[in-house]
CSV table of C-alpha atoms in Angstrom, one decimal:
chain,number,residue,atom,x,y,z
A,272,UNK,CA,-86.2,171.2,140.3
A,273,UNK,CA,-83.0,171.2,138.2
A,274,UNK,CA,-80.9,174.1,137.1
A,275,UNK,CA,-80.3,173.1,133.5
A,276,UNK,CA,-78.2,176.1,132.5
A,277,UNK,CA,-76.1,175.9,135.6
A,278,UNK,CA,-75.7,172.2,135.2
A,279,UNK,CA,-74.5,172.5,131.6
A,280,UNK,CA,-72.0,175.2,132.4
A,281,UNK,CA,-70.7,173.3,135.4
A,282,UNK,CA,-70.3,170.2,133.2
A,283,UNK,CA,-68.4,172.1,130.6
A,284,UNK,CA,-66.1,173.8,133.3
A,285,UNK,CA,-65.3,170.3,134.7
A,286,UNK,CA,-65.0,168.6,131.3
A,287,UNK,CA,-62.6,171.2,129.9
A,288,UNK,CA,-60.4,170.8,132.9
A,289,UNK,CA,-60.5,167.0,132.9
A,290,UNK,CA,-59.9,166.7,129.1
A,291,UNK,CA,-56.9,169.0,129.5
A,292,UNK,CA,-55.5,167.1,132.4
A,293,UNK,CA,-56.2,163.5,131.4
A,294,UNK,CA,-56.7,163.8,127.6
A,295,UNK,CA,-60.0,163.4,125.8
A,296,UNK,CA,-59.4,159.7,125.3
A,297,UNK,CA,-58.5,159.2,129.0
A,298,UNK,CA,-61.7,160.8,130.3
A,299,UNK,CA,-64.9,158.8,130.5
A,300,UNK,CA,-68.6,159.9,130.9
A,301,UNK,CA,-68.5,158.0,134.2
A,302,UNK,CA,-65.6,160.2,135.3
A,303,UNK,CA,-67.4,163.4,134.3
A,304,UNK,CA,-70.5,162.2,136.2
A,305,UNK,CA,-68.4,161.6,139.3
A,306,UNK,CA,-66.5,164.8,139.0
A,307,UNK,CA,-69.6,167.0,138.6
A,308,UNK,CA,-71.9,165.1,140.9
A,309,UNK,CA,-74.4,164.9,138.1
A,310,UNK,CA,-76.0,161.6,137.3
A,311,UNK,CA,-75.3,160.1,133.9
A,312,UNK,CA,-79.0,160.5,133.0
A,313,UNK,CA,-78.8,164.1,133.9
A,314,UNK,CA,-75.7,164.5,131.7
A,315,UNK,CA,-77.5,162.9,128.8
A,316,UNK,CA,-80.3,165.4,129.3
A,317,UNK,CA,-77.9,168.2,128.3
A,318,UNK,CA,-75.6,166.5,125.8
A,319,UNK,CA,-75.5,163.7,123.3
A,320,UNK,CA,-72.3,162.2,124.6
A,321,UNK,CA,-68.6,162.8,125.3
A,322,UNK,CA,-67.8,164.2,121.9
A,323,UNK,CA,-70.7,166.7,122.2
A,324,UNK,CA,-69.2,167.9,125.5
A,325,UNK,CA,-65.8,168.3,123.8
A,326,UNK,CA,-67.4,170.3,121.0
A,327,UNK,CA,-69.3,172.6,123.4
A,328,UNK,CA,-66.2,173.1,125.5
A,329,UNK,CA,-64.1,174.0,122.5
A,330,UNK,CA,-66.7,176.4,121.2
A,331,UNK,CA,-66.1,178.5,124.2
A,332,UNK,CA,-62.7,179.3,122.6
A,333,UNK,CA,-63.4,178.8,118.9
A,334,UNK,CA,-66.6,180.9,118.7
A,335,UNK,CA,-65.0,184.2,120.0
A,336,UNK,CA,-61.7,183.5,118.2
A,337,UNK,CA,-63.2,182.9,114.8
A,338,UNK,CA,-65.8,185.6,115.4
A,339,UNK,CA,-63.0,188.1,116.0
A,340,UNK,CA,-61.9,187.5,112.4
A,341,UNK,CA,-65.2,188.9,111.1
A,342,UNK,CA,-65.0,192.1,113.1
A,343,UNK,CA,-64.6,195.2,111.0
A,344,UNK,CA,-61.3,196.1,112.8
A,345,UNK,CA,-59.8,192.8,111.7
A,346,UNK,CA,-61.0,193.3,108.1
A,347,UNK,CA,-60.6,197.0,107.2
A,348,UNK,CA,-57.7,199.3,107.3
A,349,UNK,CA,-53.9,198.8,107.2
A,350,UNK,CA,-52.6,195.3,107.8
A,351,UNK,CA,-50.4,196.4,110.7
A,352,UNK,CA,-53.4,197.9,112.5
A,353,UNK,CA,-55.5,194.9,111.8
A,354,UNK,CA,-52.7,192.6,113.1
A,355,UNK,CA,-52.4,194.7,116.2
A,356,UNK,CA,-56.1,194.5,116.8
A,357,UNK,CA,-56.3,190.7,116.2
A,358,UNK,CA,-53.4,189.9,118.6
A,359,UNK,CA,-54.8,192.2,121.3
A,360,UNK,CA,-58.2,190.6,121.1
A,361,UNK,CA,-56.7,187.2,120.9
A,362,UNK,CA,-55.0,187.8,124.2
A,363,UNK,CA,-58.2,189.1,125.7
A,364,UNK,CA,-60.1,186.0,124.6
A,365,UNK,CA,-57.3,183.8,125.9
A,366,UNK,CA,-57.6,185.6,129.3
A,367,UNK,CA,-61.4,185.3,129.3
A,368,UNK,CA,-61.6,181.7,128.3
A,369,UNK,CA,-58.2,180.4,129.5
A,370,UNK,CA,-59.3,176.9,130.2
A,371,UNK,CA,-61.0,176.4,126.9
A,372,UNK,CA,-58.2,178.0,124.9
A,373,UNK,CA,-55.7,175.7,126.7
A,374,UNK,CA,-57.8,172.7,125.7
A,375,UNK,CA,-58.0,174.0,122.1
A,376,UNK,CA,-54.2,174.1,122.0
A,377,UNK,CA,-53.9,170.5,123.3
A,378,UNK,CA,-56.4,169.0,120.9
A,379,UNK,CA,-54.9,166.2,118.8
A,380,UNK,CA,-56.7,163.3,117.4
A,381,UNK,CA,-59.1,161.8,115.0
A,382,UNK,CA,-62.7,162.4,116.1
A,383,UNK,CA,-64.7,164.7,113.9
A,384,UNK,CA,-64.7,167.3,116.7
A,385,UNK,CA,-61.0,167.3,117.1
A,386,UNK,CA,-60.4,167.6,113.4
A,387,UNK,CA,-62.9,170.5,113.3
A,388,UNK,CA,-61.0,172.2,116.1
A,389,UNK,CA,-57.7,171.8,114.4
A,390,UNK,CA,-59.2,173.2,111.2
A,391,UNK,CA,-60.5,176.3,113.2
A,392,UNK,CA,-57.0,176.8,114.5
A,393,UNK,CA,-55.5,176.6,111.1
A,394,UNK,CA,-58.0,179.2,109.8
A,395,UNK,CA,-57.1,181.5,112.6
A,396,UNK,CA,-53.4,181.1,112.1
A,397,UNK,CA,-53.7,181.5,108.3
A,398,UNK,CA,-55.5,184.8,108.9
A,399,UNK,CA,-52.7,186.1,111.1
A,400,UNK,CA,-50.1,184.9,108.5
A,401,UNK,CA,-52.0,186.7,105.8
A,402,UNK,CA,-51.9,189.9,107.9
A,403,UNK,CA,-48.2,189.6,108.4
A,404,UNK,CA,-47.7,189.1,104.6
A,405,UNK,CA,-50.0,192.1,103.9
A,406,UNK,CA,-48.1,194.2,106.4
A,407,UNK,CA,-44.8,193.4,104.6
A,408,UNK,CA,-46.5,194.2,101.2
A,409,UNK,CA,-47.8,197.5,102.6
A,410,UNK,CA,-44.2,198.4,103.8
A,411,UNK,CA,-45.0,198.5,107.5
A,412,UNK,CA,-43.4,195.2,108.4
A,413,UNK,CA,-39.9,194.1,107.6
A,414,UNK,CA,-39.5,192.2,104.4
A,415,UNK,CA,-36.3,190.4,105.3
A,416,UNK,CA,-38.0,187.9,107.6
A,417,UNK,CA,-40.1,184.9,106.4
A,418,UNK,CA,-43.7,185.9,107.1
A,419,UNK,CA,-44.8,182.4,107.7
A,420,UNK,CA,-42.1,181.9,110.4
A,421,UNK,CA,-42.9,185.4,111.9
A,422,UNK,CA,-46.6,184.5,112.1
A,423,UNK,CA,-45.8,181.2,113.8
A,424,UNK,CA,-43.6,183.0,116.3
A,425,UNK,CA,-46.3,185.5,117.0
A,426,UNK,CA,-48.9,182.8,117.5
A,427,UNK,CA,-46.5,180.8,119.6
A,428,UNK,CA,-45.9,183.7,121.8
A,429,UNK,CA,-49.6,184.4,122.4
A,430,UNK,CA,-50.4,180.7,122.8
A,431,UNK,CA,-47.6,180.2,125.3
A,432,UNK,CA,-49.4,182.6,127.6
A,433,UNK,CA,-51.7,179.7,128.6
A,434,UNK,CA,-48.6,178.2,130.3
A,435,UNK,CA,-48.1,180.9,132.8
A,436,UNK,CA,-50.7,183.7,132.6
A,437,UNK,CA,-53.3,183.5,135.3
A,438,UNK,CA,-55.6,186.5,135.2
A,439,UNK,CA,-57.1,188.0,138.3
A,440,UNK,CA,-55.8,188.2,141.8
A,441,UNK,CA,-53.8,191.4,141.2
A,442,UNK,CA,-51.9,189.9,138.3
A,443,UNK,CA,-51.3,191.8,135.1
A,444,UNK,CA,-54.5,192.7,133.1
A,445,UNK,CA,-54.9,191.1,129.7
A,446,UNK,CA,-54.7,194.6,128.2
A,447,UNK,CA,-51.4,195.4,130.0
A,448,UNK,CA,-50.1,192.0,128.9
A,449,UNK,CA,-51.1,192.8,125.3
A,450,UNK,CA,-49.3,196.1,125.6
A,451,UNK,CA,-46.1,194.5,126.6
A,452,UNK,CA,-46.4,191.7,124.0
A,453,UNK,CA,-47.3,194.0,121.1
A,454,UNK,CA,-44.8,196.6,122.1
A,455,UNK,CA,-41.9,194.1,122.2
A,456,UNK,CA,-42.8,191.4,119.6
A,457,UNK,CA,-44.4,193.7,117.0
A,458,UNK,CA,-41.9,196.5,117.5
A,459,UNK,CA,-39.1,194.4,116.2
A,460,UNK,CA,-41.0,193.6,113.1
A,461,UNK,CA,-41.7,197.1,112.0
A,462,UNK,CA,-39.8,198.7,109.3
B,26,UNK,CA,-25.8,138.8,122.3
B,27,UNK,CA,-27.5,142.0,123.5
B,28,UNK,CA,-26.8,145.6,122.5
B,29,UNK,CA,-27.0,147.3,125.8
B,30,UNK,CA,-26.3,150.8,124.7
B,31,UNK,CA,-28.6,150.5,121.8
B,32,UNK,CA,-31.3,149.0,123.9
B,33,UNK,CA,-31.2,151.9,126.5
B,34,UNK,CA,-31.2,154.6,123.8
B,35,UNK,CA,-34.2,152.9,122.1
B,36,UNK,CA,-36.0,152.6,125.4
B,37,UNK,CA,-35.5,156.3,126.1
B,38,UNK,CA,-36.6,157.3,122.5
B,39,UNK,CA,-39.8,155.3,122.9
B,40,UNK,CA,-40.4,156.3,126.6
B,41,UNK,CA,-40.1,160.0,125.8
B,42,UNK,CA,-42.6,159.7,123.1
B,43,UNK,CA,-45.1,157.6,125.1
B,44,UNK,CA,-44.8,159.8,128.2
B,45,UNK,CA,-45.4,162.9,126.0
B,46,UNK,CA,-48.4,161.2,124.3
B,47,UNK,CA,-50.1,159.4,127.2
B,48,UNK,CA,-48.6,161.2,130.2
B,49,UNK,CA,-46.2,159.7,132.7
B,50,UNK,CA,-49.0,158.4,134.9
B,51,UNK,CA,-50.7,156.8,131.9
B,52,UNK,CA,-47.7,154.9,130.7
B,53,UNK,CA,-46.8,151.6,132.3
B,54,UNK,CA,-43.6,149.5,132.2
B,55,UNK,CA,-45.6,146.8,130.5
B,56,UNK,CA,-46.5,149.3,127.8
B,57,UNK,CA,-42.9,150.3,127.3
B,58,UNK,CA,-41.9,146.7,127.1
B,59,UNK,CA,-44.5,146.1,124.4
B,60,UNK,CA,-43.6,149.3,122.5
B,61,UNK,CA,-39.8,148.6,122.5
B,62,UNK,CA,-40.0,144.8,122.0
B,63,UNK,CA,-37.7,144.5,125.0
B,64,UNK,CA,-38.6,142.1,127.8
B,65,UNK,CA,-39.3,143.5,131.2
B,66,UNK,CA,-36.2,141.7,132.6
B,67,UNK,CA,-34.2,143.4,129.9
B,68,UNK,CA,-35.6,146.8,130.8
B,69,UNK,CA,-34.8,146.3,134.4
B,70,UNK,CA,-31.2,145.4,133.3
B,71,UNK,CA,-30.9,149.0,132.2
B,72,UNK,CA,-33.0,151.0,134.6
B,73,UNK,CA,-34.4,150.8,138.1
B,74,UNK,CA,-38.0,151.5,137.1
B,75,UNK,CA,-40.3,153.9,135.4
B,76,UNK,CA,-39.2,157.0,137.3
B,77,UNK,CA,-35.6,156.2,136.4
B,78,UNK,CA,-36.6,156.1,132.7
B,79,UNK,CA,-38.3,159.5,133.1
B,80,UNK,CA,-35.2,160.9,134.7
B,81,UNK,CA,-32.8,159.6,132.0
B,82,UNK,CA,-35.2,160.9,129.3
B,83,UNK,CA,-35.5,164.3,130.8
B,84,UNK,CA,-31.7,164.5,131.3
B,85,UNK,CA,-31.4,164.5,127.5
B,86,UNK,CA,-32.9,168.0,127.6
B,87,UNK,CA,-31.9,169.2,131.1
B,88,UNK,CA,-28.2,168.3,130.9
B,89,UNK,CA,-27.5,170.5,127.8
B,90,UNK,CA,-29.8,173.3,128.8
B,91,UNK,CA,-28.4,173.7,132.3
B,92,UNK,CA,-24.9,173.0,131.0
B,93,UNK,CA,-25.3,176.0,128.6
B,94,UNK,CA,-25.7,178.3,131.6
B,95,UNK,CA,-22.2,177.5,132.7
B,96,UNK,CA,-20.6,178.2,129.3
B,97,UNK,CA,-18.3,181.3,129.3
B,98,UNK,CA,-20.5,183.0,126.7
B,99,UNK,CA,-23.4,182.8,129.0
B,100,UNK,CA,-21.4,184.1,132.0
B,101,UNK,CA,-19.1,186.8,130.6
B,102,UNK,CA,-19.7,190.0,128.7
B,103,UNK,CA,-22.6,192.3,128.2
B,104,UNK,CA,-26.0,191.0,129.2
B,105,UNK,CA,-27.5,191.6,125.8
B,106,UNK,CA,-24.8,189.4,124.2
B,107,UNK,CA,-25.2,186.7,126.8
B,108,UNK,CA,-28.9,186.8,126.3
B,109,UNK,CA,-28.5,186.5,122.6
B,110,UNK,CA,-26.1,183.6,123.1
B,111,UNK,CA,-28.4,181.7,125.5
B,112,UNK,CA,-31.5,182.0,123.3
B,113,UNK,CA,-29.6,180.9,120.2
B,114,UNK,CA,-28.1,177.9,122.0
B,115,UNK,CA,-31.5,177.1,123.6
B,116,UNK,CA,-33.1,176.9,120.2
B,117,UNK,CA,-30.2,174.7,119.0
B,118,UNK,CA,-30.7,172.3,121.9
B,119,UNK,CA,-34.5,172.3,121.3
B,120,UNK,CA,-33.9,171.3,117.7
B,121,UNK,CA,-31.3,168.6,118.7
B,122,UNK,CA,-33.4,167.2,121.5
B,123,UNK,CA,-36.9,168.1,120.3
B,124,UNK,CA,-38.7,165.1,121.9
B,125,UNK,CA,-37.0,165.4,125.3
B,126,UNK,CA,-37.5,169.2,125.4
B,127,UNK,CA,-41.2,168.7,124.6
B,128,UNK,CA,-41.5,166.2,127.4
B,129,UNK,CA,-39.7,168.6,129.8
B,130,UNK,CA,-42.3,171.3,128.9
B,131,UNK,CA,-45.2,168.9,129.6
B,132,UNK,CA,-44.0,167.6,133.0
B,133,UNK,CA,-46.4,168.3,135.8
B,134,UNK,CA,-46.7,166.2,138.9
B,135,UNK,CA,-45.4,165.1,142.2
B,136,UNK,CA,-42.8,162.5,141.7
B,137,UNK,CA,-39.3,163.5,142.9
B,138,UNK,CA,-38.1,163.4,139.2
B,139,UNK,CA,-41.0,165.6,138.0
B,140,UNK,CA,-40.3,168.1,140.8
B,141,UNK,CA,-36.6,168.0,139.9
B,142,UNK,CA,-37.4,168.8,136.3
B,143,UNK,CA,-39.7,171.7,137.2
B,144,UNK,CA,-36.9,173.1,139.4
B,145,UNK,CA,-34.4,172.9,136.5
B,146,UNK,CA,-36.9,174.7,134.3
B,147,UNK,CA,-37.2,177.4,136.9
B,148,UNK,CA,-33.4,177.7,137.2
B,149,UNK,CA,-33.1,178.2,133.5
B,150,UNK,CA,-36.0,180.7,133.2
B,151,UNK,CA,-34.6,182.7,136.2
B,152,UNK,CA,-31.2,182.9,134.5
B,153,UNK,CA,-32.9,184.3,131.4
B,154,UNK,CA,-35.0,186.7,133.5
B,155,UNK,CA,-31.8,187.9,135.2
B,156,UNK,CA,-30.1,188.5,131.8
B,157,UNK,CA,-33.1,190.6,130.7
B,158,UNK,CA,-32.9,192.6,134.0
B,159,UNK,CA,-29.1,193.1,133.5
B,160,UNK,CA,-29.7,194.2,129.9
B,161,UNK,CA,-32.1,196.9,131.1
B,162,UNK,CA,-29.6,197.9,133.8
B,163,UNK,CA,-26.8,198.1,131.3
B,164,UNK,CA,-29.0,200.3,129.1
B,165,UNK,CA,-29.2,198.0,126.1
B,166,UNK,CA,-32.8,196.8,126.7
B,167,UNK,CA,-35.8,199.0,127.1
B,168,UNK,CA,-36.6,199.8,130.7
B,169,UNK,CA,-40.3,200.6,130.1
B,170,UNK,CA,-41.3,196.9,130.0
B,171,UNK,CA,-41.6,194.5,132.9
B,172,UNK,CA,-38.4,192.3,132.7
B,173,UNK,CA,-40.2,189.3,134.2
B,174,UNK,CA,-43.0,189.5,131.6
B,175,UNK,CA,-40.5,190.1,128.8
B,176,UNK,CA,-38.5,187.0,130.0
B,177,UNK,CA,-41.7,184.9,130.1
B,178,UNK,CA,-42.6,186.1,126.6
B,179,UNK,CA,-39.1,185.2,125.3
B,180,UNK,CA,-39.2,181.7,126.9
B,181,UNK,CA,-42.7,181.2,125.7
B,182,UNK,CA,-41.7,182.1,122.1
B,183,UNK,CA,-38.8,179.6,122.2
B,184,UNK,CA,-40.8,176.9,123.9
B,185,UNK,CA,-43.7,177.2,121.5
B,186,UNK,CA,-41.3,176.1,118.8
B,187,UNK,CA,-41.9,172.5,120.0
B,188,UNK,CA,-45.4,172.9,118.7
B,189,UNK,CA,-44.5,173.3,115.1
B,190,UNK,CA,-40.8,173.2,114.4
B,191,UNK,CA,-39.6,169.9,112.9
B,192,UNK,CA,-35.9,170.1,112.0
B,193,UNK,CA,-34.6,168.3,108.9
B,194,UNK,CA,-36.2,167.4,105.6
B,195,UNK,CA,-35.4,170.8,104.0
B,196,UNK,CA,-37.0,172.8,106.8
B,197,UNK,CA,-35.5,175.9,108.3
B,198,UNK,CA,-32.2,175.2,110.1
B,199,UNK,CA,-32.1,175.8,113.9
B,200,UNK,CA,-29.7,178.6,113.2
B,201,UNK,CA,-31.9,180.3,110.6
B,202,UNK,CA,-34.8,180.0,113.0
B,203,UNK,CA,-32.8,181.6,115.8
B,204,UNK,CA,-31.8,184.4,113.4
B,205,UNK,CA,-35.5,185.2,112.7
B,206,UNK,CA,-36.5,184.8,116.3
B,207,UNK,CA,-33.7,187.0,117.7
B,208,UNK,CA,-33.9,189.5,114.9
B,209,UNK,CA,-37.7,190.0,115.6
B,210,UNK,CA,-38.3,189.4,119.3
B,211,UNK,CA,-35.0,190.9,120.6
B,212,UNK,CA,-35.0,193.8,118.2
B,213,UNK,CA,-38.2,195.1,119.7
B,214,UNK,CA,-36.6,195.1,123.2
B,215,UNK,CA,-33.5,197.0,122.3
B,216,UNK,CA,-33.2,200.6,123.4
């Protein structure tokens, strides 16, 4: 009768787009109902409310990004290689979950879910900053630059891809994009 | 009795902040009147309406950014030196007009003013992309990377500063920030 999985995925697709466009505060459940064509009672069959929708939408980005930090390639080996791996995978996740990553980067605010999302971003960025510091300590990255600033510039470069990169339709693959970014931005940081 | 210059500058300060936070469409003249403490008739003494306020606010960023492209250092000499000059000045303008540059980067939409702002951004980005291409042609920048992608990554890195850089209060100077950015991002692009 219903297609629950499909309905939930559709709801998240639409909600991520609307939250990004109108802001979380500016988007109502009524609006999501109208935009998806799902009745409010159908929506509440899938989710507990607007904040739950935000959480599920953000998890599309947060789960793979934070999961990446537990992968062996991010944990073992030389810092420069781990950093390269993390940035390349981060770009792949951004390409795969572009809308959700875009929403994650826009989140500001005071709901529990927004604070949780900001905390996840901080954890990710701190991991990258630690890799930069370790790369300096291991002698593979230049020690004359402030590692915190370098990490922010790297994160900023990757995150700015959400502004212009649109995968598919004969555009650059995420892997080719990562090649260019790593080959230019990281090359200048090597000793 | 009134302080017209002060009132207009205050109005623009507040409007830039509100447009960035709530979006242009989500901010009304009534709201700006309440937020500035200026009566609506006082507002209309300074400006023709909401779109005029947006235009004046955006000009705080657009006028220096586009003006920079006419400076001799951006026009004469080797492309690599011109590119270095433009990026350093772009960072200084961003630091000086952080709120207005942030608004400029958020502008989407269909009013004449928003379309004008998007066109100014395209002009600026195209100038940078041309400098990257010229730097490759002159043999100073690597030819194995796509100049369009490289230019977007450079612009993205600079623009992402609006996300975290807050000048003043003992933080990094714009010049020191430019040093780090140019020394890392540009170094990797040199032949």
